[in-house]
């Protein structure tokens, strides 16, 4: 019996120890939970409640990051300054394309002129330009009355110019064509008081037909009112640019 | 039980000390401090400043490329176009001389260009001037009228020759450029008098122009990837179309 009792007793003790340990575990678990909750409470109280740590971490950077950003900003600022300088240089290069002398711009679509001096428009006026009539005559001869487009230069300046009447003028009037050297071809007081040649026989000149100014009626020349012509003549020099579009 | 209390005490002490040092560490960072949001504001300000500067740099890059392209096309002897969207200007130039500046009354960019115009990607696209490939217009390139003297009966006939107006009432052109770009240019309705509702009319008209130009582009089976529709004065459209040659180029600033 005794050994059995002892045996049972020892088993009870063993069982009792097991129960004690189990109770300890429960307590430890309970304390751990309480401790964790305490930690959370303390944490939120100490951090300042308003900031979610993860969110803050994603937005806010440390001093080193901020200084890195400042460095990036300084780099980009330098790039901006350099780019601005380059743009100024490019603008300066582009301005070099501007002619030093005064020039005239002829708009054949609107039949208008613009005189530019030192980069400023000093005069605007109306003109007459090529009619784009294709004149056909017998013998398969034909002439297209157009004002050429592009960039030209003043090649000649004439005061009281005489008109050398070309073949098409006789054809238009149904008159016999005289020889090339005939003195009949030279006619005064047709081109006004002044004329500027800009190549291939084309002229900017005055006109008697002021009512037609603003219309495309010429044989290729640019006709101006007499007062405009005087201004253009006085402003432009040999070599001045003539832009026709 | 005593052991458990001891463990609890130790844990509480540990937690308090941990939280304290943790808090101190954050306070030392100066990035977070209860009631003090200055560093956060500073950081956000830096971020926004950086973004603004990046945009400014991109805009300057585009402007730089624009001027480079202007210089590039100014080296040629033909008439070229300069499309300056930020300044609402369409310029016709030759050899660096802007012979005509047309104020753009209204314009429409295709969705693709509209989406990317402020992005770095557009810079690469704009790096070189584009060249003219094809042209369509409602007016003839050369408004030639034939006058056949041989068929005219007498001098009176020949002198009374009054050719009919060649120009269409509605002037619009489509310019097809390299790099899949099409530009539709059409006339704005000219004011007949001082019209206080002019701006409204322009706006309303721009809608119809947009559709007509895009329709034209589609109708012409061009199907260019990028297109821009522009409205300017009628005479300016005519002048531009008649001045442009086969080798004309375009510098563009979006």
mmCIF file of C-alpha atoms in Angstrom, chain A residues 24 27-28 31-32 34-36 38-39 42-43 46-48 50-51 53 56 59-63 66 69-70 72-73 76-77 79-84 86-87 89-91 93-94 97-99 103 105 107 109-110 112 114 130-138 144-146 149-151 171-174 216 219 243-245, chain B residues 1 4-5 7-8 11-12 15-16 18-20 22-23 26 29 31-37 40 42-44 46-47 49-50 53-54 56-57 60-61 63-64 67-68 70-71 74-75 77 79 82 92-100 141-150 155 158-159 161 163 235-236 238-239 242-243:
data_model
loop_
_atom_site.group_PDB
_atom_site.id
_atom_site.type_symbol
_atom_site.label_atom_id
_atom_site.label_comp_id
_atom_site.label_asym_id
_atom_site.label_seq_id
_atom_site.Cartn_x
_atom_site.Cartn_y
_atom_site.Cartn_z
ATOM 1 C CA UNK A 24 1.983 30.360 -14.280
ATOM 2 C CA UNK A 27 -0.567 34.419 -15.749
ATOM 3 C CA UNK A 28 2.448 35.084 -17.943
ATOM 4 C CA UNK A 31 0.689 39.773 -18.121
ATOM 5 C CA UNK A 32 2.190 39.778 -21.568
ATOM 6 C CA UNK A 34 -1.457 43.578 -20.423
ATOM 7 C CA UNK A 35 2.130 44.626 -21.059
ATOM 8 C CA UNK A 36 1.532 44.800 -24.788
ATOM 9 C CA UNK A 38 0.375 49.139 -21.931
ATOM 10 C CA UNK A 39 3.108 49.443 -24.544
ATOM 11 C CA UNK A 42 2.369 54.420 -23.892
ATOM 12 C CA UNK A 43 3.554 54.438 -27.465
ATOM 13 C CA UNK A 46 4.384 59.429 -26.287
ATOM 14 C CA UNK A 47 4.506 59.733 -30.049
ATOM 15 C CA UNK A 48 1.864 62.362 -30.145
ATOM 16 C CA UNK A 50 -1.460 62.464 -34.520
ATOM 17 C CA UNK A 51 1.110 60.703 -36.611
ATOM 18 C CA UNK A 53 4.413 56.021 -37.942
ATOM 19 C CA UNK A 56 5.042 59.725 -41.415
ATOM 20 C CA UNK A 59 6.410 61.513 -46.074
ATOM 21 C CA UNK A 60 8.920 62.840 -43.655
ATOM 22 C CA UNK A 61 12.567 62.441 -44.313
ATOM 23 C CA UNK A 62 15.500 62.708 -42.065
ATOM 24 C CA UNK A 63 17.897 65.613 -42.116
ATOM 25 C CA UNK A 66 16.318 66.915 -46.707
ATOM 26 C CA UNK A 69 16.817 67.353 -51.640
ATOM 27 C CA UNK A 70 18.393 70.732 -51.110
ATOM 28 C CA UNK A 72 19.106 68.318 -55.871
ATOM 29 C CA UNK A 73 17.407 71.711 -55.877
ATOM 30 C CA UNK A 76 18.435 71.926 -60.836
ATOM 31 C CA UNK A 77 18.760 75.650 -60.111
ATOM 32 C CA UNK A 79 20.739 73.789 -64.710
ATOM 33 C CA UNK A 80 18.027 76.429 -64.981
ATOM 34 C CA UNK A 81 20.571 79.238 -64.861
ATOM 35 C CA UNK A 82 22.686 77.519 -67.498
ATOM 36 C CA UNK A 83 19.649 76.934 -69.702
ATOM 37 C CA UNK A 84 18.621 80.590 -69.404
ATOM 38 C CA UNK A 86 22.043 79.349 -73.410
ATOM 39 C CA UNK A 87 18.637 80.696 -74.470
ATOM 40 C CA UNK A 89 22.907 83.197 -76.463
ATOM 41 C CA UNK A 90 20.588 81.524 -78.949
ATOM 42 C CA UNK A 91 18.394 84.625 -79.112
ATOM 43 C CA UNK A 93 22.553 84.347 -82.476
ATOM 44 C CA UNK A 94 19.097 84.567 -84.000
ATOM 45 C CA UNK A 97 20.133 87.134 -88.869
ATOM 46 C CA UNK A 98 18.504 90.564 -88.768
ATOM 47 C CA UNK A 99 19.837 92.751 -91.567
ATOM 48 C CA UNK A 103 14.468 96.452 -95.475
ATOM 49 C CA UNK A 105 8.540 93.285 -96.797
ATOM 50 C CA UNK A 107 2.840 90.798 -98.875
ATOM 51 C CA UNK A 109 -1.630 88.110 -100.739
ATOM 52 C CA UNK A 110 -2.802 91.267 -99.027
ATOM 53 C CA UNK A 112 0.668 95.468 -98.450
ATOM 54 C CA UNK A 114 6.091 97.141 -94.450
ATOM 55 C CA UNK A 130 1.512 90.594 -109.862
ATOM 56 C CA UNK A 131 -1.904 89.616 -111.221
ATOM 57 C CA UNK A 132 -0.960 86.001 -111.939
ATOM 58 C CA UNK A 133 -2.436 86.383 -115.397
ATOM 59 C CA UNK A 134 -0.979 84.021 -117.941
ATOM 60 C CA UNK A 135 -0.881 85.942 -121.179
ATOM 61 C CA UNK A 136 -0.945 83.744 -124.260
ATOM 62 C CA UNK A 137 -0.161 85.052 -127.684
ATOM 63 C CA UNK A 138 0.200 83.545 -131.106
ATOM 64 C CA UNK A 144 3.054 84.863 -116.440
ATOM 65 C CA UNK A 145 2.629 88.134 -114.579
ATOM 66 C CA UNK A 146 3.694 87.214 -111.086
ATOM 67 C CA UNK A 149 8.591 85.383 -103.890
ATOM 68 C CA UNK A 150 11.675 85.107 -101.749
ATOM 69 C CA UNK A 151 14.559 87.170 -100.515
ATOM 70 C CA UNK A 171 1.105 92.063 -127.340
ATOM 71 C CA UNK A 172 -1.436 93.134 -124.734
ATOM 72 C CA UNK A 173 -2.252 96.269 -126.692
ATOM 73 C CA UNK A 174 -2.342 94.419 -129.972
ATOM 74 C CA UNK A 216 -3.092 92.308 -107.743
ATOM 75 C CA UNK A 219 2.844 92.525 -114.511
ATOM 76 C CA UNK A 243 11.348 90.138 -98.840
ATOM 77 C CA UNK A 244 8.389 89.166 -100.985
ATOM 78 C CA UNK A 245 5.862 86.570 -99.868
ATOM 79 C CA UNK B 1 3.057 34.260 -8.193
ATOM 80 C CA UNK B 4 5.070 36.365 -12.284
ATOM 81 C CA UNK B 5 4.858 39.747 -10.624
ATOM 82 C CA UNK B 7 8.311 39.307 -14.723
ATOM 83 C CA UNK B 8 5.486 41.802 -15.110
ATOM 84 C CA UNK B 11 8.360 43.988 -18.647
ATOM 85 C CA UNK B 12 6.703 47.220 -17.631
ATOM 86 C CA UNK B 15 8.427 48.943 -22.053
ATOM 87 C CA UNK B 16 8.707 52.272 -20.316
ATOM 88 C CA UNK B 18 11.966 51.373 -24.587
ATOM 89 C CA UNK B 19 9.215 53.891 -25.220
ATOM 90 C CA UNK B 20 11.225 56.630 -23.596
ATOM 91 C CA UNK B 22 12.195 55.574 -28.763
ATOM 92 C CA UNK B 23 10.544 58.904 -28.129
ATOM 93 C CA UNK B 26 12.394 60.699 -32.597
ATOM 94 C CA UNK B 29 15.448 63.516 -35.289
ATOM 95 C CA UNK B 31 11.264 65.370 -37.783
ATOM 96 C CA UNK B 32 8.401 64.565 -35.527
ATOM 97 C CA UNK B 33 7.639 66.444 -32.454
ATOM 98 C CA UNK B 34 4.220 66.664 -30.965
ATOM 99 C CA UNK B 35 2.884 70.093 -31.712
ATOM 100 C CA UNK B 36 5.783 71.009 -33.979
ATOM 101 C CA UNK B 37 5.108 70.440 -37.720
ATOM 102 C CA UNK B 40 7.287 68.406 -42.054
ATOM 103 C CA UNK B 42 9.813 72.289 -44.664
ATOM 104 C CA UNK B 43 10.109 68.911 -46.302
ATOM 105 C CA UNK B 44 6.875 69.334 -48.212
ATOM 106 C CA UNK B 46 11.224 71.372 -50.578
ATOM 107 C CA UNK B 47 9.318 68.717 -52.487
ATOM 108 C CA UNK B 49 9.843 73.585 -54.881
ATOM 109 C CA UNK B 50 11.692 70.748 -56.535
ATOM 110 C CA UNK B 53 11.849 73.843 -60.602
ATOM 111 C CA UNK B 54 11.645 70.636 -62.606
ATOM 112 C CA UNK B 56 10.574 75.306 -65.101
ATOM 113 C CA UNK B 57 13.624 73.444 -66.327
ATOM 114 C CA UNK B 60 13.331 76.122 -70.535
ATOM 115 C CA UNK B 61 14.586 73.006 -72.268
ATOM 116 C CA UNK B 63 12.365 76.923 -75.278
ATOM 117 C CA UNK B 64 16.038 76.206 -75.874
ATOM 118 C CA UNK B 67 15.376 78.612 -80.513
ATOM 119 C CA UNK B 68 17.851 76.054 -81.801
ATOM 120 C CA UNK B 70 14.559 78.533 -85.344
ATOM 121 C CA UNK B 71 18.236 79.058 -86.014
ATOM 122 C CA UNK B 74 16.775 80.249 -90.650
ATOM 123 C CA UNK B 75 19.812 78.880 -92.484
ATOM 124 C CA UNK B 77 16.521 80.147 -98.252
ATOM 125 C CA UNK B 79 9.933 80.341 -96.320
ATOM 126 C CA UNK B 82 7.236 78.908 -86.708
ATOM 127 C CA UNK B 92 6.200 82.956 -91.588
ATOM 128 C CA UNK B 93 9.919 83.494 -91.769
ATOM 129 C CA UNK B 94 12.734 83.518 -94.242
ATOM 130 C CA UNK B 95 16.364 83.699 -93.261
ATOM 131 C CA UNK B 96 15.495 84.625 -89.707
ATOM 132 C CA UNK B 97 13.196 87.467 -90.709
ATOM 133 C CA UNK B 98 9.653 87.088 -89.508
ATOM 134 C CA UNK B 99 7.794 88.507 -92.491
ATOM 135 C CA UNK B 100 4.365 87.730 -91.094
ATOM 136 C CA UNK B 141 -1.220 77.480 -104.929
ATOM 137 C CA UNK B 142 -0.728 79.791 -107.889
ATOM 138 C CA UNK B 143 -3.935 81.692 -108.739
ATOM 139 C CA UNK B 144 -3.210 81.698 -112.438
ATOM 140 C CA UNK B 145 -5.813 83.101 -114.830
ATOM 141 C CA UNK B 146 -5.300 82.564 -118.497
ATOM 142 C CA UNK B 147 -5.764 85.417 -120.933
ATOM 143 C CA UNK B 148 -5.455 84.217 -124.490
ATOM 144 C CA UNK B 149 -4.928 87.191 -126.755
ATOM 145 C CA UNK B 150 -5.151 85.090 -129.895
ATOM 146 C CA UNK B 155 -8.542 95.350 -128.490
ATOM 147 C CA UNK B 158 -8.368 92.275 -124.399
ATOM 148 C CA UNK B 159 -8.378 95.468 -122.366
ATOM 149 C CA UNK B 161 -10.416 91.333 -119.435
ATOM 150 C CA UNK B 163 -10.831 87.546 -114.512
ATOM 151 C CA UNK B 235 -5.414 86.594 -95.751
ATOM 152 C CA UNK B 236 -2.746 85.164 -93.488
ATOM 153 C CA UNK B 238 -3.575 82.479 -98.071
ATOM 154 C CA UNK B 239 -0.200 84.168 -97.697
ATOM 155 C CA UNK B 242 1.317 80.480 -101.210
ATOM 156 C CA UNK B 243 4.662 81.256 -99.637
#
